[in-house]
């Protein structure tokens, strides 16, 4: 009996470990340590256990509201799914995740280059967090485990929807458990990957609907995410962070 109980405990522990590796019980717990140039103007920075503060679309230093704080890697996947769509081909989603990661890490050096380390939005060196507006002014984020009601506000075309109620018009419906695990497995495949320029700095890039459409078209044509990114942004090298699940 004792041996049987021990065997059951070991099986349960093994199941939870495998589930976490697939993104199940470990959902939102992915973490990477990045050593990067080009995020600030002060040289190399090491970024660990990054968090993203999702704020209102018109948020500035004097009027911002923190809608949610999420792990960086979860944010990357949530944005990729919101921007490209959860039904996009696997390689397109992987390309989108890397594009999202590059944009997020270089949001300040691209948009406020004179003081990227202290800019209110994006990565702030003093707080160690990344602050992003929850709309197309920065990036649209979706917690794909939940239904997202569609709401319209002036100047705020598509908003993060946590806590929004009173709307029955669903913008995006929560993914099935099976699809959640599939997209989380894709995220694990490219977790921590960042495009670098010829000087070894994080490549500053943006992506509009045209780029996302190209990701999808190239993936449908059989291209890998590496080939897709090279076709859109040119030849670049990659940096891979040290990541845990």
CSV table of N, CA, C and O in Angstrom, one decimal, residues 6-119:
chain,number,residue,atom,x,y,z
A,6,UNK,N,3.1,6.0,-2.8
A,6,UNK,CA,4.3,6.8,-3.2
A,6,UNK,C,4.3,6.9,-4.8
A,6,UNK,O,4.6,7.9,-5.3
A,7,UNK,N,3.9,5.8,-5.4
A,7,UNK,CA,3.8,5.8,-6.9
A,7,UNK,C,2.8,6.8,-7.4
A,7,UNK,O,3.0,7.5,-8.4
A,8,UNK,N,1.7,6.9,-6.7
A,8,UNK,CA,0.6,7.8,-7.1
A,8,UNK,C,1.1,9.3,-6.9
A,8,UNK,O,0.9,10.1,-7.8
A,9,UNK,N,1.8,9.5,-5.8
A,9,UNK,CA,2.3,10.9,-5.6
A,9,UNK,C,3.3,11.2,-6.7
A,9,UNK,O,3.3,12.4,-7.2
A,10,UNK,N,4.2,10.3,-7.0
A,10,UNK,CA,5.2,10.6,-8.1
A,10,UNK,C,4.5,10.9,-9.4
A,10,UNK,O,5.0,11.7,-10.2
A,11,UNK,N,3.5,10.1,-9.7
A,11,UNK,CA,2.8,10.3,-11.0
A,11,UNK,C,2.1,11.7,-11.0
A,11,UNK,O,2.2,12.4,-12.0
A,12,UNK,N,1.5,12.1,-9.9
A,12,UNK,CA,0.9,13.4,-9.8
A,12,UNK,C,1.9,14.5,-10.0
A,12,UNK,O,1.7,15.5,-10.7
A,13,UNK,N,3.1,14.4,-9.3
A,13,UNK,CA,4.1,15.4,-9.4
A,13,UNK,C,4.6,15.5,-10.9
A,13,UNK,O,4.9,16.5,-11.4
A,14,UNK,N,4.8,14.3,-11.5
A,14,UNK,CA,5.3,14.3,-12.9
A,14,UNK,C,4.3,14.9,-13.8
A,14,UNK,O,4.6,15.7,-14.7
A,15,UNK,N,3.0,14.7,-13.6
A,15,UNK,CA,1.9,15.3,-14.4
A,15,UNK,C,2.0,16.8,-14.3
A,15,UNK,O,1.9,17.5,-15.3
A,16,UNK,N,2.1,17.3,-13.0
A,16,UNK,CA,2.2,18.8,-12.9
A,16,UNK,C,3.4,19.4,-13.5
A,16,UNK,O,3.3,20.5,-14.1
A,17,UNK,N,4.5,18.7,-13.5
A,17,UNK,CA,5.7,19.2,-14.1
A,17,UNK,C,5.6,19.2,-15.6
A,17,UNK,O,6.0,20.2,-16.2
A,18,UNK,N,5.0,18.2,-16.2
A,18,UNK,CA,4.7,18.2,-17.6
A,18,UNK,C,3.7,19.3,-18.0
A,18,UNK,O,3.9,19.9,-19.0
A,19,UNK,N,2.7,19.4,-17.2
A,19,UNK,CA,1.7,20.5,-17.5
A,19,UNK,C,2.3,21.8,-17.5
A,19,UNK,O,2.0,22.7,-18.3
A,20,UNK,N,3.2,22.1,-16.5
A,20,UNK,CA,3.8,23.4,-16.4
A,20,UNK,C,4.7,23.6,-17.6
A,20,UNK,O,4.8,24.7,-18.1
A,21,UNK,N,5.4,22.6,-18.0
A,21,UNK,CA,6.3,22.7,-19.2
A,21,UNK,C,5.5,23.1,-20.4
A,21,UNK,O,6.0,23.8,-21.3
A,22,UNK,N,4.2,22.6,-20.5
A,22,UNK,CA,3.4,22.9,-21.7
A,22,UNK,C,2.7,24.2,-21.5
A,22,UNK,O,2.1,24.7,-22.4
A,23,UNK,N,2.9,24.9,-20.3
A,23,UNK,CA,2.3,26.2,-20.1
A,23,UNK,C,1.0,26.1,-19.3
A,23,UNK,O,0.3,27.0,-19.2
A,24,UNK,N,0.7,24.9,-18.8
A,24,UNK,CA,-0.6,24.7,-18.0
A,24,UNK,C,-0.5,25.4,-16.7
A,24,UNK,O,-0.8,26.6,-16.5
A,25,UNK,N,-0.2,24.6,-15.6
A,25,UNK,CA,-0.2,25.2,-14.3
A,25,UNK,C,0.9,26.2,-14.2
A,25,UNK,O,1.0,27.0,-13.2
A,26,UNK,N,1.9,26.2,-15.1
A,26,UNK,CA,2.9,27.2,-15.1
A,26,UNK,C,2.6,28.4,-15.9
A,26,UNK,O,3.4,29.3,-16.1
A,27,UNK,N,1.3,28.5,-16.3
A,27,UNK,CA,0.9,29.7,-17.1
A,27,UNK,C,1.2,31.0,-16.4
A,27,UNK,O,0.9,31.2,-15.3
A,28,UNK,N,1.8,31.9,-17.2
A,28,UNK,CA,2.2,33.2,-16.7
A,28,UNK,C,3.4,33.2,-15.8
A,28,UNK,O,3.8,34.2,-15.3
A,29,UNK,N,4.1,32.0,-15.7
A,29,UNK,CA,5.3,31.9,-14.8
A,29,UNK,C,6.6,31.8,-15.6
A,29,UNK,O,7.6,31.6,-15.0
A,30,UNK,N,6.5,32.0,-16.9
A,30,UNK,CA,7.7,32.0,-17.7
A,30,UNK,C,8.6,33.2,-17.3
A,30,UNK,O,8.0,34.3,-17.1
A,31,UNK,N,9.9,33.1,-17.2
A,31,UNK,CA,10.7,34.2,-16.8
A,31,UNK,C,12.0,34.1,-17.5
A,31,UNK,O,12.6,33.0,-17.7
A,32,UNK,N,12.6,35.2,-18.0
A,32,UNK,CA,13.8,35.2,-18.7
A,32,UNK,C,14.7,36.3,-18.1
A,32,UNK,O,14.3,37.3,-17.6
A,33,UNK,N,16.0,36.1,-18.2
A,33,UNK,CA,17.0,37.1,-17.9
A,33,UNK,C,17.7,37.5,-19.2
A,33,UNK,O,18.3,36.7,-19.9
A,34,UNK,N,17.6,38.8,-19.5
A,34,UNK,CA,18.1,39.4,-20.8
A,34,UNK,C,19.3,40.2,-20.4
A,34,UNK,O,19.3,41.1,-19.5
A,35,UNK,N,20.4,40.1,-21.2
A,35,UNK,CA,21.5,41.0,-21.2
A,35,UNK,C,21.6,41.6,-22.5
A,35,UNK,O,21.9,41.0,-23.5
A,36,UNK,N,21.3,42.9,-22.6
A,36,UNK,CA,21.0,43.6,-23.9
A,36,UNK,C,21.6,45.0,-24.0
A,36,UNK,O,21.7,45.7,-23.0
A,37,UNK,N,22.0,45.3,-25.2
A,37,UNK,CA,22.3,46.7,-25.6
A,37,UNK,C,21.2,47.3,-26.4
A,37,UNK,O,20.5,46.6,-27.1
A,38,UNK,N,21.1,48.6,-26.3
A,38,UNK,CA,20.1,49.3,-27.1
A,38,UNK,C,18.8,49.6,-26.5
A,38,UNK,O,17.9,50.2,-27.1
A,39,UNK,N,18.6,49.1,-25.2
A,39,UNK,CA,17.3,49.3,-24.5
A,39,UNK,C,17.3,50.7,-23.9
A,39,UNK,O,16.3,51.4,-23.9
A,40,UNK,N,18.5,51.1,-23.4
A,40,UNK,CA,18.6,52.4,-22.8
A,40,UNK,C,19.8,53.1,-23.5
A,40,UNK,O,20.5,52.5,-24.3
A,41,UNK,N,20.1,54.3,-23.1
A,41,UNK,CA,21.3,55.0,-23.7
A,41,UNK,C,22.5,54.8,-22.8
A,41,UNK,O,23.6,55.4,-23.0
A,42,UNK,N,22.4,54.0,-21.8
A,42,UNK,CA,23.5,53.8,-20.8
A,42,UNK,C,24.3,52.6,-21.0
A,42,UNK,O,25.0,52.1,-20.1
A,43,UNK,N,24.2,51.9,-22.1
A,43,UNK,CA,25.0,50.7,-22.4
A,43,UNK,C,24.2,49.5,-22.1
A,43,UNK,O,23.0,49.4,-22.3
A,44,UNK,N,24.9,48.4,-21.7
A,44,UNK,CA,24.3,47.1,-21.5
A,44,UNK,C,23.4,47.1,-20.2
A,44,UNK,O,23.8,47.7,-19.2
A,45,UNK,N,22.3,46.5,-20.3
A,45,UNK,CA,21.4,46.4,-19.1
A,45,UNK,C,21.1,44.9,-19.0
A,45,UNK,O,21.0,44.2,-20.0
A,46,UNK,N,20.9,44.5,-17.8
A,46,UNK,CA,20.4,43.1,-17.5
A,46,UNK,C,19.0,43.2,-16.9
A,46,UNK,O,18.8,43.9,-16.0
A,47,UNK,N,18.1,42.5,-17.6
A,47,UNK,CA,16.7,42.6,-17.2
A,47,UNK,C,16.2,41.2,-16.8
A,47,UNK,O,16.3,40.3,-17.6
A,48,UNK,N,15.7,41.2,-15.6
A,48,UNK,CA,15.3,39.9,-15.0
A,48,UNK,C,13.9,40.0,-14.4
A,48,UNK,O,13.5,41.1,-13.9
A,49,UNK,N,13.1,39.0,-14.5
A,49,UNK,CA,11.8,39.0,-13.9
A,49,UNK,C,11.0,40.2,-14.3
A,49,UNK,O,10.3,40.9,-13.5
A,50,UNK,N,11.0,40.6,-15.6
A,50,UNK,CA,10.3,41.8,-16.1
A,50,UNK,C,8.8,41.7,-15.9
A,50,UNK,O,8.2,40.6,-16.1
A,51,UNK,N,8.2,42.8,-15.5
A,51,UNK,CA,6.8,43.0,-15.5
A,51,UNK,C,6.4,44.1,-16.4
A,51,UNK,O,7.1,45.0,-16.7
A,52,UNK,N,5.1,44.0,-16.9
A,52,UNK,CA,4.6,45.0,-17.7
A,52,UNK,C,3.3,45.6,-17.0
A,52,UNK,O,2.4,44.8,-16.7
A,53,UNK,N,3.4,46.9,-16.8
A,53,UNK,CA,2.2,47.6,-16.3
A,53,UNK,C,1.4,48.0,-17.5
A,53,UNK,O,1.8,48.8,-18.4
A,54,UNK,N,0.1,47.5,-17.6
A,54,UNK,CA,-0.8,47.9,-18.7
A,54,UNK,C,-1.6,49.0,-18.2
A,54,UNK,O,-2.3,48.9,-17.2
A,55,UNK,N,-1.5,50.2,-18.9
A,55,UNK,CA,-2.2,51.4,-18.5
A,55,UNK,C,-3.2,51.8,-19.5
A,55,UNK,O,-3.2,51.3,-20.7
A,56,UNK,N,-4.1,52.8,-19.1
A,56,UNK,CA,-5.1,53.3,-20.0
A,56,UNK,C,-4.5,53.9,-21.2
A,56,UNK,O,-3.3,54.4,-21.2
A,57,UNK,N,-5.2,53.9,-22.3
A,57,UNK,CA,-4.7,54.3,-23.6
A,57,UNK,C,-4.2,55.8,-23.6
A,57,UNK,O,-3.2,56.0,-24.3
A,58,UNK,N,-4.8,56.7,-22.9
A,58,UNK,CA,-4.4,58.1,-22.9
A,58,UNK,C,-3.5,58.4,-21.7
A,58,UNK,O,-3.3,59.5,-21.3
A,59,UNK,N,-3.0,57.3,-21.0
A,59,UNK,CA,-2.3,57.5,-19.8
A,59,UNK,C,-1.0,58.2,-19.9
A,59,UNK,O,-0.2,57.9,-20.8
A,60,UNK,N,-0.8,59.2,-19.1
A,60,UNK,CA,0.4,60.0,-19.0
A,60,UNK,C,0.8,60.0,-17.5
A,60,UNK,O,0.0,59.5,-16.6
A,61,UNK,N,1.9,60.7,-17.2
A,61,UNK,CA,2.4,60.7,-15.8
A,61,UNK,C,1.3,61.2,-14.8
A,61,UNK,O,1.3,60.8,-13.6
A,62,UNK,N,0.5,62.1,-15.3
A,62,UNK,CA,-0.4,62.8,-14.3
A,62,UNK,C,-1.8,62.2,-14.4
A,62,UNK,O,-2.7,62.7,-13.6
A,63,UNK,N,-2.1,61.2,-15.2
A,63,UNK,CA,-3.5,60.7,-15.3
A,63,UNK,C,-3.5,59.2,-15.5
A,63,UNK,O,-4.6,58.7,-15.9
A,64,UNK,N,-2.4,58.5,-15.4
A,64,UNK,CA,-2.5,57.1,-15.8
A,64,UNK,C,-3.1,56.2,-14.7
A,64,UNK,O,-3.1,56.5,-13.5
A,65,UNK,N,-3.7,55.1,-15.2
A,65,UNK,CA,-4.3,54.1,-14.3
A,65,UNK,C,-3.7,52.7,-14.7
A,65,UNK,O,-3.7,52.4,-15.9
A,66,UNK,N,-3.2,52.0,-13.7
A,66,UNK,CA,-2.7,50.7,-14.0
A,66,UNK,C,-3.9,49.7,-14.1
A,66,UNK,O,-4.5,49.4,-13.1
A,67,UNK,N,-4.1,49.2,-15.2
A,67,UNK,CA,-5.2,48.2,-15.5
A,67,UNK,C,-4.8,46.8,-15.0
A,67,UNK,O,-5.7,46.1,-14.5
A,68,UNK,N,-3.6,46.5,-15.2
A,68,UNK,CA,-3.1,45.2,-14.8
A,68,UNK,C,-1.6,45.2,-14.8
A,68,UNK,O,-0.9,46.0,-15.5
A,69,UNK,N,-1.0,44.3,-14.1
A,69,UNK,CA,0.5,44.0,-14.2
A,69,UNK,C,0.7,42.6,-14.5
A,69,UNK,O,0.2,41.7,-13.7
A,70,UNK,N,1.4,42.3,-15.6
A,70,UNK,CA,1.6,40.9,-16.0
A,70,UNK,C,3.0,40.6,-16.3
A,70,UNK,O,3.8,41.5,-16.5
A,71,UNK,N,3.4,39.3,-16.2
A,71,UNK,CA,4.7,38.9,-16.5
A,71,UNK,C,5.0,39.2,-18.0
A,71,UNK,O,4.2,39.1,-18.9
A,72,UNK,N,6.2,39.6,-18.2
A,72,UNK,CA,6.7,40.1,-19.6
A,72,UNK,C,6.4,39.0,-20.6
A,72,UNK,O,5.8,39.3,-21.7
A,73,UNK,N,6.8,37.8,-20.4
A,73,UNK,CA,6.6,36.7,-21.4
A,73,UNK,C,5.1,36.4,-21.7
A,73,UNK,O,4.8,36.1,-22.8
A,74,UNK,N,4.3,36.5,-20.7
A,74,UNK,CA,2.8,36.4,-20.9
A,74,UNK,C,2.3,37.6,-21.7
A,74,UNK,O,1.5,37.4,-22.6
A,75,UNK,N,2.8,38.7,-21.4
A,75,UNK,CA,2.4,39.9,-22.2
A,75,UNK,C,2.8,39.7,-23.7
A,75,UNK,O,2.0,40.0,-24.6
A,76,UNK,N,4.0,39.2,-24.0
A,76,UNK,CA,4.4,39.0,-25.4
A,76,UNK,C,3.4,38.1,-26.1
A,76,UNK,O,3.0,38.4,-27.2
A,77,UNK,N,3.1,37.0,-25.5
A,77,UNK,CA,2.1,36.1,-26.1
A,77,UNK,C,0.8,36.7,-26.3
A,77,UNK,O,0.1,36.6,-27.3
A,78,UNK,N,0.3,37.4,-25.3
A,78,UNK,CA,-1.0,38.0,-25.3
A,78,UNK,C,-1.1,39.1,-26.4
A,78,UNK,O,-2.2,39.2,-27.1
A,79,UNK,N,-0.1,39.9,-26.6
A,79,UNK,CA,-0.1,40.9,-27.7
A,79,UNK,C,0.0,40.2,-29.0
A,79,UNK,O,-0.8,40.6,-30.0
A,80,UNK,N,0.8,39.2,-29.2
A,80,UNK,CA,0.9,38.5,-30.5
A,80,UNK,C,-0.4,37.9,-30.9
A,80,UNK,O,-0.8,38.0,-32.1
A,81,UNK,N,-1.1,37.3,-29.9
A,81,UNK,CA,-2.4,36.7,-30.2
A,81,UNK,C,-3.5,37.8,-30.6
A,81,UNK,O,-4.3,37.6,-31.4
A,82,UNK,N,-3.4,38.9,-29.9
A,82,UNK,CA,-4.3,40.0,-30.2
A,82,UNK,C,-4.0,40.7,-31.5
A,82,UNK,O,-5.0,41.0,-32.3
A,83,UNK,N,-2.8,40.8,-31.9
A,83,UNK,CA,-2.4,41.5,-33.1
A,83,UNK,C,-2.5,40.6,-34.3
A,83,UNK,O,-3.0,41.0,-35.4
A,84,UNK,N,-2.1,39.3,-34.2
A,84,UNK,CA,-2.1,38.5,-35.4
A,84,UNK,C,-3.3,37.6,-35.4
A,84,UNK,O,-3.7,37.1,-36.5
A,85,UNK,N,-3.9,37.3,-34.3
A,85,UNK,CA,-5.1,36.4,-34.3
A,85,UNK,C,-4.6,35.0,-33.9
A,85,UNK,O,-3.6,34.5,-34.4
A,86,UNK,N,-5.4,34.3,-33.0
A,86,UNK,CA,-5.0,33.0,-32.5
A,86,UNK,C,-5.1,31.9,-33.5
A,86,UNK,O,-4.5,30.9,-33.3
A,87,UNK,N,-5.7,32.2,-34.7
A,87,UNK,CA,-5.8,31.1,-35.7
A,87,UNK,C,-4.7,31.3,-36.7
A,87,UNK,O,-4.7,30.5,-37.7
A,88,UNK,N,-3.8,32.2,-36.5
A,88,UNK,CA,-2.7,32.4,-37.5
A,88,UNK,C,-1.8,31.2,-37.5
A,88,UNK,O,-1.7,30.4,-36.5
A,89,UNK,N,-1.1,30.9,-38.6
A,89,UNK,CA,-0.2,29.8,-38.6
A,89,UNK,C,0.9,29.9,-37.5
A,89,UNK,O,1.3,30.9,-37.1
A,90,UNK,N,1.4,28.7,-37.1
A,90,UNK,CA,2.3,28.7,-36.0
A,90,UNK,C,3.6,29.6,-36.3
A,90,UNK,O,4.0,30.3,-35.4
A,91,UNK,N,4.2,29.5,-37.5
A,91,UNK,CA,5.4,30.2,-37.7
A,91,UNK,C,5.1,31.7,-37.8
A,91,UNK,O,6.0,32.5,-37.4
A,92,UNK,N,3.9,32.1,-38.2
A,92,UNK,CA,3.5,33.5,-38.1
A,92,UNK,C,3.4,34.0,-36.7
A,92,UNK,O,3.9,35.1,-36.4
A,93,UNK,N,2.8,33.2,-35.8
A,93,UNK,CA,2.7,33.6,-34.4
A,93,UNK,C,4.1,33.7,-33.8
A,93,UNK,O,4.4,34.6,-33.0
A,94,UNK,N,5.0,32.8,-34.1
A,94,UNK,CA,6.4,32.9,-33.5
A,94,UNK,C,7.1,34.1,-34.0
A,94,UNK,O,7.8,34.8,-33.2
A,95,UNK,N,6.9,34.5,-35.3
A,95,UNK,CA,7.5,35.7,-35.8
A,95,UNK,C,6.9,36.9,-35.2
A,95,UNK,O,7.6,37.9,-34.8
A,96,UNK,N,5.6,36.9,-35.0
A,96,UNK,CA,4.9,38.0,-34.3
A,96,UNK,C,5.4,38.2,-32.9
A,96,UNK,O,5.6,39.3,-32.4
A,97,UNK,N,5.6,37.1,-32.2
A,97,UNK,CA,6.1,37.2,-30.8
A,97,UNK,C,7.5,37.9,-30.7
A,97,UNK,O,7.7,38.7,-29.8
A,98,UNK,N,8.3,37.5,-31.6
A,98,UNK,CA,9.7,38.2,-31.6
A,98,UNK,C,9.6,39.6,-32.0
A,98,UNK,O,10.2,40.5,-31.4
A,99,UNK,N,8.7,40.0,-32.9
A,99,UNK,CA,8.5,41.4,-33.3
A,99,UNK,C,8.0,42.2,-32.1
A,99,UNK,O,8.4,43.3,-31.8
A,100,UNK,N,7.0,41.6,-31.4
A,100,UNK,CA,6.4,42.2,-30.2
A,100,UNK,C,7.5,42.4,-29.2
A,100,UNK,O,7.5,43.5,-28.5
A,101,UNK,N,8.3,41.4,-28.9
A,101,UNK,CA,9.4,41.5,-27.9
A,101,UNK,C,10.3,42.6,-28.3
A,101,UNK,O,10.7,43.4,-27.4
A,102,UNK,N,10.7,42.7,-29.5
A,102,UNK,CA,11.7,43.8,-29.9
A,102,UNK,C,11.0,45.1,-29.7
A,102,UNK,O,11.7,46.1,-29.2
A,103,UNK,N,9.8,45.3,-30.2
A,103,UNK,CA,9.1,46.6,-30.0
A,103,UNK,C,9.0,47.0,-28.6
A,103,UNK,O,9.2,48.1,-28.2
A,104,UNK,N,8.6,46.0,-27.7
A,104,UNK,CA,8.4,46.3,-26.3
A,104,UNK,C,9.7,46.7,-25.6
A,104,UNK,O,9.7,47.7,-24.9
A,105,UNK,N,10.8,46.0,-25.9
A,105,UNK,CA,12.1,46.3,-25.3
A,105,UNK,C,12.6,47.7,-25.8
A,105,UNK,O,13.4,48.3,-25.0
A,106,UNK,N,12.3,48.1,-27.0
A,106,UNK,CA,12.9,49.3,-27.6
A,106,UNK,C,11.9,50.4,-27.8
A,106,UNK,O,12.2,51.4,-28.5
A,107,UNK,N,10.7,50.2,-27.1
A,107,UNK,CA,9.7,51.2,-27.3
A,107,UNK,C,10.2,52.6,-26.9
A,107,UNK,O,9.9,53.6,-27.7
A,108,UNK,N,11.0,52.8,-25.9
A,108,UNK,CA,11.5,54.1,-25.5
A,108,UNK,C,12.6,54.6,-26.4
A,108,UNK,O,12.7,55.8,-26.8
A,109,UNK,N,13.6,53.7,-26.6
A,109,UNK,CA,14.7,54.1,-27.5
A,109,UNK,C,14.3,54.5,-28.9
A,109,UNK,O,14.9,55.3,-29.6
A,110,UNK,N,13.1,54.0,-29.3
A,110,UNK,CA,12.5,54.3,-30.6
A,110,UNK,C,11.7,55.6,-30.5
A,110,UNK,O,11.7,56.4,-31.5
A,111,UNK,N,10.9,55.8,-29.4
A,111,UNK,CA,10.0,56.9,-29.4
A,111,UNK,C,10.4,58.0,-28.5
A,111,UNK,O,9.9,59.2,-28.7
A,112,UNK,N,11.3,57.8,-27.6
A,112,UNK,CA,11.9,59.0,-26.8
A,112,UNK,C,13.4,58.7,-26.7
A,112,UNK,O,13.8,58.5,-25.6
A,113,UNK,N,14.1,58.8,-27.8
A,113,UNK,CA,15.5,58.4,-27.8
A,113,UNK,C,16.4,59.3,-26.9
A,113,UNK,O,17.5,58.8,-26.5
A,114,UNK,N,16.0,60.5,-26.6
A,114,UNK,CA,16.9,61.4,-25.8
A,114,UNK,C,17.0,60.9,-24.4
A,114,UNK,O,18.0,61.2,-23.7
A,115,UNK,N,16.0,60.2,-23.9
A,115,UNK,CA,16.0,59.7,-22.5
A,115,UNK,C,15.3,58.4,-22.3
A,115,UNK,O,14.4,58.3,-21.5
A,116,UNK,N,15.7,57.4,-23.1
A,116,UNK,CA,14.9,56.1,-23.0
A,116,UNK,C,14.9,55.4,-21.7
A,116,UNK,O,13.9,54.7,-21.4
A,117,UNK,N,15.9,55.6,-20.9
A,117,UNK,CA,16.0,54.9,-19.6
A,117,UNK,C,15.0,55.5,-18.5
A,117,UNK,O,14.7,54.9,-17.5
A,118,UNK,N,14.5,56.7,-18.8
A,118,UNK,CA,13.6,57.4,-17.8
A,118,UNK,C,12.3,57.8,-18.4
A,118,UNK,O,11.5,58.4,-17.7
A,119,UNK,N,12.1,57.5,-19.7
A,119,UNK,CA,10.8,57.8,-20.3
A,119,UNK,C,9.6,57.2,-19.5
A,119,UNK,O,9.7,56.1,-19.0
